[in-house]
């Protein structure tokens, strides 16, 4: 996502001009970097061999399998989200919020809410309901990012004002409906779609009404560069390069969707 959005900017499509940036999980970090004009610095940081990272005890596929079992049992909805939010450890332990916070901080040039509107999606672990943190929520930006990226079964929940919050992707990978009321919306996702995810996004796009919506999914080259475990940072430099390459292929279409009034 960093390589793609930075590549677009270099090619004349600046998503940083948006009135609203919505971020979920890893996209919340990218959104914060974009809204705080720190995209270029973040790209350079993640190209370094000593880029901040944390060893996770399980893979994304472990979480996906566990979540799919719950959805098959109770259906898609808030109860499924509540159960997923409270998954038992999928590996040897849960990575704590205290461990993750300094790693997230090292990747942000600015660690305060931007003047530009930024909404960060998370899920309340007690209810399974989605929340959207922003500058008016009274929540520290780093705490909101920790909450949005707390992947159940792998990363422990983030406690804020006595409530536990987990990854916003438990509700949706996209949360595109948070952009309701805006005329032009660009959705960027680093993951491929199956029928379930496609239906999720279609419903959210429908909620945007007459908005012009452009969806960008990681293409084959980007997926190959990301590798088999998107949670691993080992392939970050190659993923950045692939994202920039995809930006070159997508920029002409996005210029029309984004730059033309």
Short mmCIF file of C-alpha atoms in Angstrom, two decimals:
data_model
loop_
_atom_site.label_atom_id
_atom_site.label_comp_id
_atom_site.label_asym_id
_atom_site.label_seq_id
_atom_site.Cartn_x
_atom_site.Cartn_y
_atom_site.Cartn_z
CA UNK A 1 0.00 0.00 0.00
CA UNK A 2 2.82 2.41 0.81
CA UNK A 3 4.62 1.70 -2.46
CA UNK A 4 1.40 1.97 -4.46
CA UNK A 5 0.15 5.24 -2.95
CA UNK A 6 3.61 6.80 -3.06
CA UNK A 7 4.00 5.67 -6.67
CA UNK A 8 0.68 7.27 -7.58
CA UNK A 9 1.79 10.53 -5.96
CA UNK A 10 4.96 10.54 -8.01
CA UNK A 11 2.85 10.00 -11.12
CA UNK A 12 0.51 12.90 -10.42
CA UNK A 13 -2.30 11.23 -8.45
CA UNK A 14 -2.13 12.45 -4.86
CA UNK A 15 -4.57 10.55 -2.65
CA UNK A 16 -3.31 12.75 0.16
CA UNK A 17 -5.63 15.45 -1.21
CA UNK A 18 -8.62 13.48 0.07
CA UNK A 19 -11.09 15.15 2.43
CA UNK A 20 -11.19 11.89 4.39
CA UNK A 21 -8.73 9.02 4.81
CA UNK A 22 -10.14 5.73 6.18
CA UNK A 23 -7.70 3.11 7.44
CA UNK A 24 -8.10 -0.44 8.66
CA UNK A 25 -5.38 -2.58 10.28
CA UNK A 26 -2.15 -2.13 8.28
CA UNK A 27 -4.12 0.35 6.19
CA UNK A 28 -4.60 2.46 9.32
CA UNK A 29 -0.83 2.91 9.55
CA UNK A 30 -0.64 3.75 5.87
CA UNK A 31 -3.55 6.16 6.26
CA UNK A 32 -1.87 7.92 9.17
CA UNK A 33 1.36 8.25 7.20
CA UNK A 34 -0.56 9.62 4.21
CA UNK A 35 -2.65 12.09 6.21
CA UNK A 36 0.39 13.36 8.12
CA UNK A 37 2.42 13.82 4.92
CA UNK A 38 4.89 11.16 6.02
CA UNK A 39 4.51 8.74 3.13
CA UNK A 40 7.94 9.27 1.59
CA UNK A 41 9.72 8.85 4.92
CA UNK A 42 7.77 5.66 5.62
CA UNK A 43 8.73 4.20 2.24
CA UNK A 44 12.40 4.86 2.93
CA UNK A 45 12.11 3.39 6.42
CA UNK A 46 10.64 0.09 5.23
CA UNK A 47 13.31 -0.26 2.55
CA UNK A 48 15.96 -0.45 5.24
CA UNK A 49 17.14 -3.87 6.44
CA UNK A 50 16.85 -2.65 10.05
CA UNK A 51 13.25 -1.45 9.66
CA UNK A 52 11.26 -1.91 12.89
CA UNK A 53 9.43 -5.21 13.02
CA UNK A 54 8.06 -7.73 15.46
CA UNK A 55 8.04 -11.51 15.23
CA UNK A 56 4.48 -12.80 15.17
CA UNK A 57 3.64 -16.28 16.55
CA UNK A 58 1.18 -17.24 13.78
CA UNK A 59 0.36 -16.48 10.15
CA UNK A 60 -2.52 -14.66 8.52
CA UNK A 61 -3.81 -17.95 7.11
CA UNK A 62 -4.22 -19.23 10.68
CA UNK A 63 -6.47 -16.30 11.52
CA UNK A 64 -8.44 -16.61 8.28
CA UNK A 65 -9.12 -20.30 8.93
CA UNK A 66 -10.26 -19.66 12.51
CA UNK A 67 -12.50 -16.76 11.45
CA UNK A 68 -14.01 -18.81 8.63
CA UNK A 69 -14.98 -21.57 11.07
CA UNK A 70 -16.82 -19.08 13.27
CA UNK A 71 -18.62 -17.46 10.33
CA UNK A 72 -19.67 -20.90 9.06
CA UNK A 73 -21.12 -21.66 12.50
CA UNK A 74 -22.98 -18.43 13.32
CA UNK A 75 -23.13 -16.55 10.01
CA UNK A 76 -21.65 -13.19 9.13
CA UNK A 77 -22.57 -10.44 11.56
CA UNK A 78 -21.86 -8.83 14.90
CA UNK A 79 -21.96 -12.08 16.87
CA UNK A 80 -19.37 -13.60 14.54
CA UNK A 81 -17.24 -10.48 14.95
CA UNK A 82 -17.54 -10.72 18.75
CA UNK A 83 -16.42 -14.36 18.75
CA UNK A 84 -13.57 -13.69 16.34
CA UNK A 85 -12.45 -10.75 18.46
CA UNK A 86 -12.01 -13.12 21.40
CA UNK A 87 -10.10 -15.92 19.69
CA UNK A 88 -7.71 -17.93 21.82
CA UNK A 89 -4.01 -17.69 20.83
CA UNK A 90 -3.36 -19.30 17.45
CA UNK A 91 0.33 -19.67 18.21
CA UNK A 92 2.41 -19.95 21.34
CA UNK A 93 1.25 -16.59 22.74
CA UNK A 94 -0.42 -13.28 21.98
CA UNK A 95 1.82 -10.34 21.10
CA UNK A 96 0.96 -7.55 23.52
CA UNK A 97 -0.03 -4.01 22.67
CA UNK A 98 2.93 -2.84 24.74
CA UNK A 99 5.28 -4.73 22.39
CA UNK A 100 3.65 -3.35 19.24
CA UNK A 101 3.30 0.29 20.25
CA UNK A 102 7.01 1.29 19.92
CA UNK A 103 7.22 -0.54 16.58
CA UNK A 104 4.26 1.44 15.27
CA UNK A 105 5.71 4.65 16.70
CA UNK A 106 9.01 4.08 14.87
CA UNK A 107 7.14 4.00 11.55
CA UNK A 108 5.38 7.34 12.04
CA UNK A 109 7.12 10.63 11.43
CA UNK A 110 4.23 12.43 13.15
CA UNK A 111 2.41 10.71 15.99
CA UNK A 112 -0.51 13.09 16.46
CA UNK A 113 -3.83 13.28 14.65
CA UNK A 114 -3.53 15.21 11.38
CA UNK A 115 -5.58 18.27 10.47
CA UNK A 116 -6.94 16.22 7.58
CA UNK A 117 -9.80 13.98 8.66
CA UNK A 118 -8.58 10.46 9.42
CA UNK A 119 -10.89 7.63 10.52
CA UNK A 120 -9.37 4.44 11.94
CA UNK A 121 -11.60 1.36 12.09
CA UNK A 122 -11.50 -1.08 14.99
CA UNK A 123 -13.90 -3.54 16.62
CA UNK A 124 -15.15 -3.53 20.21
CA UNK A 125 -14.22 -6.98 21.54
CA UNK A 126 -17.13 -7.07 24.00
CA UNK A 127 -19.88 -6.31 21.50
CA UNK A 128 -18.39 -7.10 18.07
CA UNK A 129 -19.48 -3.65 16.91
CA UNK A 130 -17.33 -1.45 14.70
CA UNK A 131 -15.93 1.82 15.96
CA UNK A 132 -14.17 4.56 14.02
CA UNK A 133 -11.58 6.55 15.95
CA UNK A 134 -10.76 10.07 14.78
CA UNK A 135 -9.31 13.29 16.16
CA UNK A 136 -12.57 14.02 17.99
CA UNK A 137 -12.71 10.64 19.75
CA UNK A 138 -10.28 11.67 22.48
CA UNK A 139 -8.12 8.62 21.73
CA UNK A 140 -4.37 8.89 21.16
CA UNK A 141 -3.43 8.21 17.54
CA UNK A 142 -0.96 5.44 18.43
CA UNK A 143 -3.55 3.78 20.66
CA UNK A 144 -6.06 3.86 17.79
CA UNK A 145 -3.49 2.30 15.45
CA UNK A 146 -2.70 -0.41 18.00
CA UNK A 147 -6.40 -1.19 18.27
CA UNK A 148 -6.97 -1.30 14.52
CA UNK A 149 -4.10 -3.74 14.00
CA UNK A 150 -4.73 -6.06 16.96
CA UNK A 151 -5.39 -9.21 14.93
CA UNK A 152 -7.28 -11.67 17.16
CA UNK A 153 -5.49 -14.89 18.06
CA UNK A 154 -2.15 -13.33 17.13
CA UNK A 155 -2.04 -9.87 18.70
CA UNK A 156 -3.70 -9.08 22.01
CA UNK A 157 -6.47 -6.48 22.15
CA UNK A 158 -5.76 -2.83 22.86
CA UNK A 159 -7.44 -1.52 25.99
CA UNK A 160 -8.67 2.07 25.75
CA UNK A 161 -10.67 3.65 28.58
CA UNK A 162 -11.40 0.23 30.02
CA UNK A 163 -12.68 -1.32 26.77
CA UNK A 164 -10.84 -3.84 24.60
CA UNK A 165 -10.52 -3.24 20.87
CA UNK A 166 -9.25 -5.44 18.04
CA UNK A 167 -8.46 -5.28 14.35
CA UNK A 168 -10.99 -3.35 12.25
CA UNK A 169 -10.68 -6.09 9.62
CA UNK A 170 -12.80 -8.30 11.88
CA UNK A 171 -15.72 -6.14 10.70
CA UNK A 172 -14.45 -5.52 7.17
CA UNK A 173 -11.15 -5.32 5.33
CA UNK A 174 -12.39 -2.15 3.63
CA UNK A 175 -14.86 -0.18 5.76
CA UNK A 176 -15.51 1.82 2.61
CA UNK A 177 -18.98 2.79 3.82
CA UNK A 178 -17.31 5.20 6.27
CA UNK A 179 -16.74 7.40 3.21
CA UNK A 180 -20.49 7.90 2.72
CA UNK A 181 -21.29 11.42 1.58
CA UNK A 182 -18.11 11.83 -0.47
CA UNK A 183 -18.21 12.15 -4.25
CA UNK A 184 -15.09 10.22 -5.20
CA UNK A 185 -13.76 7.22 -3.30
CA UNK A 186 -10.65 5.12 -3.94
CA UNK A 187 -10.42 1.76 -2.14
CA UNK A 188 -6.95 0.20 -1.90
CA UNK A 189 -6.52 -3.37 -0.63
CA UNK A 190 -3.31 -5.47 -0.57
CA UNK A 191 -5.24 -8.74 -0.45
CA UNK A 192 -7.04 -10.77 -3.15
CA UNK A 193 -10.81 -11.22 -3.05
CA UNK A 194 -12.97 -14.30 -2.72
CA UNK A 195 -16.77 -14.36 -3.00
CA UNK A 196 -17.19 -13.43 0.68
CA UNK A 197 -14.91 -10.39 0.49
CA UNK A 198 -16.38 -9.33 -2.83
CA UNK A 199 -19.89 -9.35 -1.36
CA UNK A 200 -18.65 -7.32 1.63
CA UNK A 201 -17.14 -4.65 -0.57
CA UNK A 202 -20.10 -4.60 -2.97
CA UNK A 203 -22.44 -3.88 -0.04
CA UNK A 204 -20.21 -1.07 1.20
CA UNK A 205 -19.91 0.47 -2.26
CA UNK A 206 -23.70 0.34 -2.58
CA UNK A 207 -23.91 2.35 0.65
CA UNK A 208 -21.90 5.12 -1.04
CA UNK A 209 -24.81 5.91 -3.35
CA UNK A 210 -23.88 7.96 -6.40
CA UNK A 211 -20.19 8.26 -5.52
CA UNK A 212 -17.61 7.43 -8.16
CA UNK A 213 -15.72 4.47 -6.68
CA UNK A 214 -12.42 3.07 -7.94
CA UNK A 215 -11.25 -0.20 -6.35
CA UNK A 216 -7.60 -1.23 -6.50
CA UNK A 217 -6.63 -4.74 -5.41
CA UNK A 218 -3.07 -6.02 -5.29
CA UNK A 219 -2.33 -7.54 -8.70
CA UNK A 220 -0.43 -10.75 -9.38
CA UNK A 221 2.97 -9.08 -9.28
CA UNK A 222 2.21 -7.35 -5.99
CA UNK A 223 0.79 -10.50 -4.41
CA UNK A 224 3.89 -12.44 -5.44
CA UNK A 225 6.11 -9.78 -3.89
CA UNK A 226 4.11 -9.71 -0.65
CA UNK A 227 4.59 -13.46 -0.35
CA UNK A 228 2.63 -16.24 1.31
CA UNK A 229 2.33 -14.50 4.69
CA UNK A 230 1.25 -10.85 4.45
CA UNK A 231 1.94 -10.39 8.18
CA UNK A 232 5.66 -10.94 7.65
CA UNK A 233 7.79 -7.86 7.04
CA UNK A 234 10.56 -9.89 5.40
CA UNK A 235 9.39 -8.98 1.91
CA UNK A 236 8.71 -5.30 2.61
CA UNK A 237 11.31 -3.92 0.14
CA UNK A 238 10.06 -6.10 -2.73
CA UNK A 239 6.43 -5.30 -1.84
CA UNK A 240 7.20 -1.57 -1.96
CA UNK A 241 8.77 -1.97 -5.40
CA UNK A 242 5.86 -4.04 -6.66
CA UNK A 243 3.38 -1.48 -5.32
CA UNK A 244 5.18 1.29 -7.19
CA UNK A 245 5.07 -0.83 -10.34
CA UNK A 246 1.35 -1.40 -9.97
CA UNK A 247 0.88 2.36 -9.49
CA UNK A 248 2.42 2.95 -12.90
CA UNK A 249 -0.04 0.51 -14.44
CA UNK A 250 -3.05 1.95 -12.59
CA UNK A 251 -2.29 5.67 -12.65
CA UNK A 252 -3.95 6.47 -15.99
CA UNK A 253 -7.30 5.08 -14.82
CA UNK A 254 -6.97 6.76 -11.45
CA UNK A 255 -6.14 10.13 -12.96
CA UNK A 256 -9.55 10.07 -14.55
CA UNK A 257 -11.32 8.85 -11.41
CA UNK A 258 -9.48 11.07 -8.92
CA UNK A 259 -8.16 14.21 -10.60
CA UNK A 260 -11.09 15.08 -12.87
CA UNK A 261 -13.79 17.07 -11.11
#
